Coordinates of C-alpha atoms and ligand atoms in Angstrom, one line a residue:
X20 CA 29.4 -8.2 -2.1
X21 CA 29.8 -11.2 -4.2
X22 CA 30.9 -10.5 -7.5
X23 CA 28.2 -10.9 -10.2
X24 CA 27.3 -11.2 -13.9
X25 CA 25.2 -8.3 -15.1
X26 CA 22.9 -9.7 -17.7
X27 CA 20.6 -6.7 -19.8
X28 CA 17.8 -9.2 -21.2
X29 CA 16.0 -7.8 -24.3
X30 CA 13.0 -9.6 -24.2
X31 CA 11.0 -12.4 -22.2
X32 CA 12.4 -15.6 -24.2
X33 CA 16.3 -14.0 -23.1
X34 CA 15.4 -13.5 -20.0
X35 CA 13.6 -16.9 -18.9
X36 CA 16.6 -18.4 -20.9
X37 CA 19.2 -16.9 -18.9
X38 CA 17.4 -17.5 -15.6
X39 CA 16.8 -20.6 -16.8
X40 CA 20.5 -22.1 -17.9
X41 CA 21.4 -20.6 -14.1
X42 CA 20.4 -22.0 -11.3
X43 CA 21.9 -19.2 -9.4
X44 CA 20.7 -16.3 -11.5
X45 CA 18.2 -13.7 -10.3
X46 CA 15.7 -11.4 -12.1
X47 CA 15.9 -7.6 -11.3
X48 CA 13.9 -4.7 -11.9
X49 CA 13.8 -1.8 -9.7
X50 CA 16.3 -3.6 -7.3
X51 CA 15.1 -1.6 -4.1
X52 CA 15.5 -4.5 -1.8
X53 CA 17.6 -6.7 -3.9
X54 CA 20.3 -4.7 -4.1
X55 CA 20.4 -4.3 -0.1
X56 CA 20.5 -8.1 0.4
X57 CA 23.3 -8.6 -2.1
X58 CA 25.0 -5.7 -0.4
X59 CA 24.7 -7.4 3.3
X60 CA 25.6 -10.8 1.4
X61 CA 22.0 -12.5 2.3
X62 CA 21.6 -12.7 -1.2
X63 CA 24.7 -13.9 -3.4
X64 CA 23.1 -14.0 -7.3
X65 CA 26.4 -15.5 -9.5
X66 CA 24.3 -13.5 -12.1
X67 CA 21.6 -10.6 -12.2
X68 CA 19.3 -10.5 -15.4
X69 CA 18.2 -7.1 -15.9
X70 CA 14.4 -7.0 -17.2
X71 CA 13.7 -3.4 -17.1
X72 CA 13.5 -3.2 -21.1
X73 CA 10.5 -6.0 -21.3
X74 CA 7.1 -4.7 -21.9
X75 CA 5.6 -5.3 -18.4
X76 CA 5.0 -1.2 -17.6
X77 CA 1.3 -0.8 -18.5
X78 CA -1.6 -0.4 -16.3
X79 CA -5.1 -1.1 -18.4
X80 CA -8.4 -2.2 -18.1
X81 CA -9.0 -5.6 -20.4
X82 CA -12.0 -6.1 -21.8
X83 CA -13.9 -8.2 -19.2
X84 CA -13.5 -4.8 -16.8
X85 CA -10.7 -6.0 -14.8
X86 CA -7.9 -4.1 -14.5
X87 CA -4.3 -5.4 -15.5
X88 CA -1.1 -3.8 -13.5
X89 CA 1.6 -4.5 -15.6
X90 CA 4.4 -6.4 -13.5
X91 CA 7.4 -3.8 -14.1
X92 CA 4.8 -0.7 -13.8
X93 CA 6.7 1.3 -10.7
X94 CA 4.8 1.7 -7.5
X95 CA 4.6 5.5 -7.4
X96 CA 3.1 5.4 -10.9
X97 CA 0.2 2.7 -10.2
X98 CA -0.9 4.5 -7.0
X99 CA -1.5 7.2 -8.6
X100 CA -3.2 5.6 -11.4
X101 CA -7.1 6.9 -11.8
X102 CA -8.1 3.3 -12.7
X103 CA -7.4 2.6 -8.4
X104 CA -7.6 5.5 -7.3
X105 CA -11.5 5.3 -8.4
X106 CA -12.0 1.4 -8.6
X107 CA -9.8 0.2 -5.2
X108 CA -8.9 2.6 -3.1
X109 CA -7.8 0.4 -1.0
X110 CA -4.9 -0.8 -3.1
X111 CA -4.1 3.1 -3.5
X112 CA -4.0 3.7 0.0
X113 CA -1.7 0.7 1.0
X114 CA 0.6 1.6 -1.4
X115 CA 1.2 5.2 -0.8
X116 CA 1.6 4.1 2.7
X117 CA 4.8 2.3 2.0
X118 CA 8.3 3.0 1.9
X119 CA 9.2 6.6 0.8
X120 CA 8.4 8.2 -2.5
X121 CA 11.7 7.6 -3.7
X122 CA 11.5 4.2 -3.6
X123 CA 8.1 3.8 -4.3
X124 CA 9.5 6.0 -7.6
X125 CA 11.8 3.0 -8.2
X126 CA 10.2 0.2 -7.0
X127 CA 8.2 -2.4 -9.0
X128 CA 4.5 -4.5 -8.9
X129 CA 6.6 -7.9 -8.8
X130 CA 9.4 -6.5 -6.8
X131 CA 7.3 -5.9 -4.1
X132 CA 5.5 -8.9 -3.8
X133 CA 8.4 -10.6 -3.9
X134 CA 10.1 -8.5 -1.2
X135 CA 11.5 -10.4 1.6
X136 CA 10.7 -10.3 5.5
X137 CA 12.2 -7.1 7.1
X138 CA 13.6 -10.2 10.6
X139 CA 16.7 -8.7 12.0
X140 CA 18.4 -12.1 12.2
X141 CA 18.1 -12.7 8.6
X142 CA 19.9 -9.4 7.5
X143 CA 22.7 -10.8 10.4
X144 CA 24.7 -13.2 9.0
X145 CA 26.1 -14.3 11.9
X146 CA 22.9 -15.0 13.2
X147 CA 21.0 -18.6 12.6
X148 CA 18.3 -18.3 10.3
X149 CA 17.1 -21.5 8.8
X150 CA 15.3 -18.9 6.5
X151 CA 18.6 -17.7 5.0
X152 CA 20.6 -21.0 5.7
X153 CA 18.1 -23.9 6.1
X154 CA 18.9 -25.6 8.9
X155 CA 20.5 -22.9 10.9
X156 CA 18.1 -22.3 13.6
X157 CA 15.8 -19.4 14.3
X158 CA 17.1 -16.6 16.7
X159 CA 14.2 -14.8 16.3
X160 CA 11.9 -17.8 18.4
X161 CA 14.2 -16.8 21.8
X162 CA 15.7 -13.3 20.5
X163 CA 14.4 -10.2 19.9
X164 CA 10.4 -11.4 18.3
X165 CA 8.8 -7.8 18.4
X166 CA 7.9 -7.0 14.7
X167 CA 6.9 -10.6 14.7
X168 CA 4.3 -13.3 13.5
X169 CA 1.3 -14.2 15.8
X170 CA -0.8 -16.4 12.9
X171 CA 0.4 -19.3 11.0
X172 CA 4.1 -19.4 12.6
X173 CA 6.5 -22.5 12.6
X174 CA 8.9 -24.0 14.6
X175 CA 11.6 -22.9 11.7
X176 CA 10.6 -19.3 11.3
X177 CA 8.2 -16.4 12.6
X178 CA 8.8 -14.1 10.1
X179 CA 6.2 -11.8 8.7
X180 CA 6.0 -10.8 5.2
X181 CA 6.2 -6.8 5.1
X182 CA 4.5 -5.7 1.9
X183 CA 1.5 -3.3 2.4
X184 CA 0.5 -3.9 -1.4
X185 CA -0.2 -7.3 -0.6
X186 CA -2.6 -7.1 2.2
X187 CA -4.9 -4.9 -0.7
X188 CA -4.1 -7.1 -3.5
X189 CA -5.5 -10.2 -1.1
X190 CA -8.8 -8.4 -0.2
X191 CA -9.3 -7.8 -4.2
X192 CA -8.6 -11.4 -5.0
X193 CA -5.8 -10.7 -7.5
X194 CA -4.3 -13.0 -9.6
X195 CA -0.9 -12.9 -10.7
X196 CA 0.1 -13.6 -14.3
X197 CA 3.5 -15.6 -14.4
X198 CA 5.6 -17.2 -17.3
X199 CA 8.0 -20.1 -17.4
X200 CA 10.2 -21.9 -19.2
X201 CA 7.3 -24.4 -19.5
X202 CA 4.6 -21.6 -20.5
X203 CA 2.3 -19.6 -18.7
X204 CA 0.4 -20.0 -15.3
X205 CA -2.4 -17.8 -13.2
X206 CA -1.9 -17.8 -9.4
X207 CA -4.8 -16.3 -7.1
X208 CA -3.2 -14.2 -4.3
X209 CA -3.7 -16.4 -2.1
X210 CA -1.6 -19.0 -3.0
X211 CA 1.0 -17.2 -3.8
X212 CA 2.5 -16.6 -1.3
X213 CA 3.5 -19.7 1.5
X214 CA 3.1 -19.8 5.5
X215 CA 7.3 -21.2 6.4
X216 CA 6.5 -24.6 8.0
X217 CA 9.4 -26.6 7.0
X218 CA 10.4 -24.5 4.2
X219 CA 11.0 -21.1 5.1
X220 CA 13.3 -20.3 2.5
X221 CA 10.8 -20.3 0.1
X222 CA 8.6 -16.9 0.6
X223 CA 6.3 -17.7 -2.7
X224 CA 5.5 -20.5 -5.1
X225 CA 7.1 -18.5 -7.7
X226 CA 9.5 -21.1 -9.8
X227 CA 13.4 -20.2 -10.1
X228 CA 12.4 -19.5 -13.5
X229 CA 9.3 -18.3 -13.4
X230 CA 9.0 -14.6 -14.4
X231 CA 5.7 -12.4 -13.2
X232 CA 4.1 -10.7 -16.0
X233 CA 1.4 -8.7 -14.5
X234 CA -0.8 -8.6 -11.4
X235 CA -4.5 -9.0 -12.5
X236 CA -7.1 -7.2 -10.4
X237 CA -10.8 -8.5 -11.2
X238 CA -13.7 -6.5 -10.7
X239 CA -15.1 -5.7 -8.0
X240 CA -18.0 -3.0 -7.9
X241 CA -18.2 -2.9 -4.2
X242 CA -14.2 -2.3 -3.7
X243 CA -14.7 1.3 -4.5
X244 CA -15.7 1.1 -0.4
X245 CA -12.6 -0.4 1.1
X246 CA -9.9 1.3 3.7
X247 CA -6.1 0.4 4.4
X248 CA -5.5 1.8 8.0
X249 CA -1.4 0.4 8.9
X250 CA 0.3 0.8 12.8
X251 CA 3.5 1.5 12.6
X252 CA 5.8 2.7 14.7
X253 CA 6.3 6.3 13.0
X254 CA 4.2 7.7 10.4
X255 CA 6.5 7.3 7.4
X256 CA 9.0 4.8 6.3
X257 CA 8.6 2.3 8.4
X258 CA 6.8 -1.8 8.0
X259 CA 3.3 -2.3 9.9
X260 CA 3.2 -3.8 12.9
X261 CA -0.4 -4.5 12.0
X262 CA -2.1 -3.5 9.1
X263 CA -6.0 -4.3 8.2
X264 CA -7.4 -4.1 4.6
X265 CA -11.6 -4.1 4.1
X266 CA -13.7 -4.3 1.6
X267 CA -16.8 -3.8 2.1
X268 CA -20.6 -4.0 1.0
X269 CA -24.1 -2.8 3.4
X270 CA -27.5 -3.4 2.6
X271 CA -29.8 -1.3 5.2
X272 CA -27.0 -2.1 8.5
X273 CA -27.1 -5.6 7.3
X274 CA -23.1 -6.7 5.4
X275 CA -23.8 -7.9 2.4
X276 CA -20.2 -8.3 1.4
X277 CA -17.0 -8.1 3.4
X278 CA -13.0 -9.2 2.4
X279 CA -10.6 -8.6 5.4
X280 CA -6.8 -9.3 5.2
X281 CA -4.0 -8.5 7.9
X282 CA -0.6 -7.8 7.6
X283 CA 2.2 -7.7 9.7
X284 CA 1.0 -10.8 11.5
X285 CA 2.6 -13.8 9.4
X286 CA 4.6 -14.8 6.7
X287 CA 2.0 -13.9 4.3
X288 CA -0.9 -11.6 3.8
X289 CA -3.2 -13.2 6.4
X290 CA -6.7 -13.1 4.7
X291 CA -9.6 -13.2 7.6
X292 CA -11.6 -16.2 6.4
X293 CA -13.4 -16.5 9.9
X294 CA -13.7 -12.9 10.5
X295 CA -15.5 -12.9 7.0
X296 CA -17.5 -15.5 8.0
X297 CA -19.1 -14.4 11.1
X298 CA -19.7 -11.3 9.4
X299 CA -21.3 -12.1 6.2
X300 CA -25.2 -11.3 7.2
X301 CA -24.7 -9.7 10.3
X302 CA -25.6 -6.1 11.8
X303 CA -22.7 -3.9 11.3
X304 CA -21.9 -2.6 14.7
X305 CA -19.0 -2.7 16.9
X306 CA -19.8 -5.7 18.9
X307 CA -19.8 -7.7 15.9
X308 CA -16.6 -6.5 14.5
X309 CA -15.0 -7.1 18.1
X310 CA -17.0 -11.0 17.8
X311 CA -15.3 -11.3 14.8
X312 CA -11.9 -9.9 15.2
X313 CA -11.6 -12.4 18.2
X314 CA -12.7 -15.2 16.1
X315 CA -10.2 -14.6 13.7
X316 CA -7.3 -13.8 16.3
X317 CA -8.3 -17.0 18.3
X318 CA -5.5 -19.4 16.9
X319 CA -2.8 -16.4 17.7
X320 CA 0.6 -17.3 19.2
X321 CA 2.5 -14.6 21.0
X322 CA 6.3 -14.6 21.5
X323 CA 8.1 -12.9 24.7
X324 CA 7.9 -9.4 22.9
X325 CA 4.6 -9.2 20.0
X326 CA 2.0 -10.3 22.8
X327 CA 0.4 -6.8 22.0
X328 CA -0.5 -7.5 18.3
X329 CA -2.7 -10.0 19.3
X330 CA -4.9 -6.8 21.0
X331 CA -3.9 -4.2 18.4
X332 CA -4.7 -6.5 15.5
X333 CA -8.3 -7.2 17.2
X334 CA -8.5 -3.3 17.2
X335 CA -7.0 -2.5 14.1
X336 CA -10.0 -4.9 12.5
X337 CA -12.8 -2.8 14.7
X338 CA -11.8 0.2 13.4
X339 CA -11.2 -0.1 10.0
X340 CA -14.7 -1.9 9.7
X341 CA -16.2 1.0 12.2
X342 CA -14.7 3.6 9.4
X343 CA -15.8 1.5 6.6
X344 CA -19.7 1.2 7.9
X345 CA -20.3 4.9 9.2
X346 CA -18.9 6.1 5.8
X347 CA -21.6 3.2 4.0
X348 CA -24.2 4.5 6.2
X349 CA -23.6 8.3 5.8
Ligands
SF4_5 FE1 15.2 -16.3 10.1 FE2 12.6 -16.6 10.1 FE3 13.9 -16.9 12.3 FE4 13.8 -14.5 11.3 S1 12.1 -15.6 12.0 S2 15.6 -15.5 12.2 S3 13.7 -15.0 9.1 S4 14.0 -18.2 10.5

């Protein structure tokens, strides 16, 4: 590991100051997965700037009924929280579903957003990866591609971003609360984080010295009916291989409302614009979810070894919806 400065910051100014003065400076708060990448020397901070002391821990409802997760608020603790657990389930259920309650213990709202891809080849050194060293090559394109992208791939990188939280927080239209050295900025979900194109060393649109304050939920009556369902290799401690999060509204059989996201199928929670779209209005029955899972999947790529996520994912998206509407319809 590369030797570092450890920086304890005290409050926001000192912290966006000393990120700020240091190009090569990170933040860190529960460290979970920074920690690991500094150990394998992916990641080589000249300085870490402790922020576990600022005021980000809270998780309350503001005043216009949305609900504010504060940025440093651990995991475990908003999972549990009877604000989601009541309001967006969904969000509870995708969280609980990740890592293992120790980490979830210790990890936090931003870290996990800001979590990077679980690629073999970019924990490898000694393996090209323009993600880690731009320019490098990709030996996931020709290597070993199982646990890999299908939608919105590159030629650089097909990478997939692993948090579960994500894939909720995309369905619910979060927004996430960020401040800079230039003042303060709101960034919908969505645009958070990037697809890798020609930059796939940049996961977010987070600036170097940008800090997140809190993650914003607005809300969202009908969210109280949404599901998480995740495939995974073994039922704990391990990344989706496809996950599906719904949201989801009937009047009569008829969807009144629907938000679909996928994970584990590209370098960002993949919200399913087109799926939504051929469902808004329509009958809920399986041969529409299958109509629109195969819309959505349509622009898929398979490498030599994640072929079978194009099927599962087309799946996964039937029978989340299937759950959703029988439980509507009960
Ligand atoms: Fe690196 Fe992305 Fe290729 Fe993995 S898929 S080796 S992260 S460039």
């Amino acid at each position: 590991m590369r030797a570092f400065t450890y920086t304890r910051a005290t409050d926001e100014q000192a912290a966006l100051n000393a990120v700020f003065r240091n190009p090569e400076a990170k933040f860190i708060g529960g460290g979970t997965n920074l920690v690991d990448l500094m150990r394998e020397e992916v990641e080589r901070p000249s300085e870490v700037v402790d922020i576990n002391a600022l005021p980000f821990k809270q998780i309350n409802e503001l005043p216009d009924g949305s609900v504010r997760l504060g940025a440093l608020a651990r995991n475990s603790h908003t999972a549990n929280h009877p604000l989601l657990r009541q309001r967006y389930p969904v969000l509870t259920q995708a969280m609980l579903s990740a890592a293992s309650p120790q980490l979830r213990n210790l990890a936090t709202n931003a870290g996990n957003l800001l979590q990077r891809t679980r690629c073999y080849y970019f924990y490898d050194i000694t393996a090209p990866c323009n993600k880690r060293q731009p320019g490098s090559g990709c030996a996931a394109i020709h290597g070993v591609n199982r646990i890999h992208a299908i939608l919105g791939t590159s030629e650089q990188c097909i990478a997939t971003h692993p948090s579960d939280m994500a894939v909720a927080l995309a369905v619910l239209d979060a927004v996430v609360q960020v401040q800079g050295s230039n003042g303060g900025r709101s960034i919908p979900i969505e645009k958070f984080h990037r697809l890798p194109g020609d930059t796939p060393e940049q996961d977010t649109n987070l600036g170097h010295d940008e800090l997140i304050t809190s993650i914003d939920l607005p809300a969202l009556p009908f969210a109280t009916n949404s599901l998480y369902l995740k495939v995974r290799d073994r039922p704990s401690f391990a990344f989706a291989l496809v996950s599906v999060a719904v949201v989801l509204e009937l009047e009569d059989d008829k969807i009144k409302n629907v938000r679909l996201a996928l994970g584990g199928v590209a370098h960002k929670p993949w919200r399913a614009h087109t799926a939504e779209q051929a469902l808004l209005g329509a009958s809920a029955t399986a041969e529409n979810f299958r109509q629109a899972a195969e819309a959505e999947l349509q622009t898929a790529i398979a490498y030599e070894h994640n072929a079978f996520k194009i099927e599962l994912a087309k799946r996964t998206i039937v029978r989340a919806l299937t759950t959703l509407a029988e439980r509507n319809l009960a």
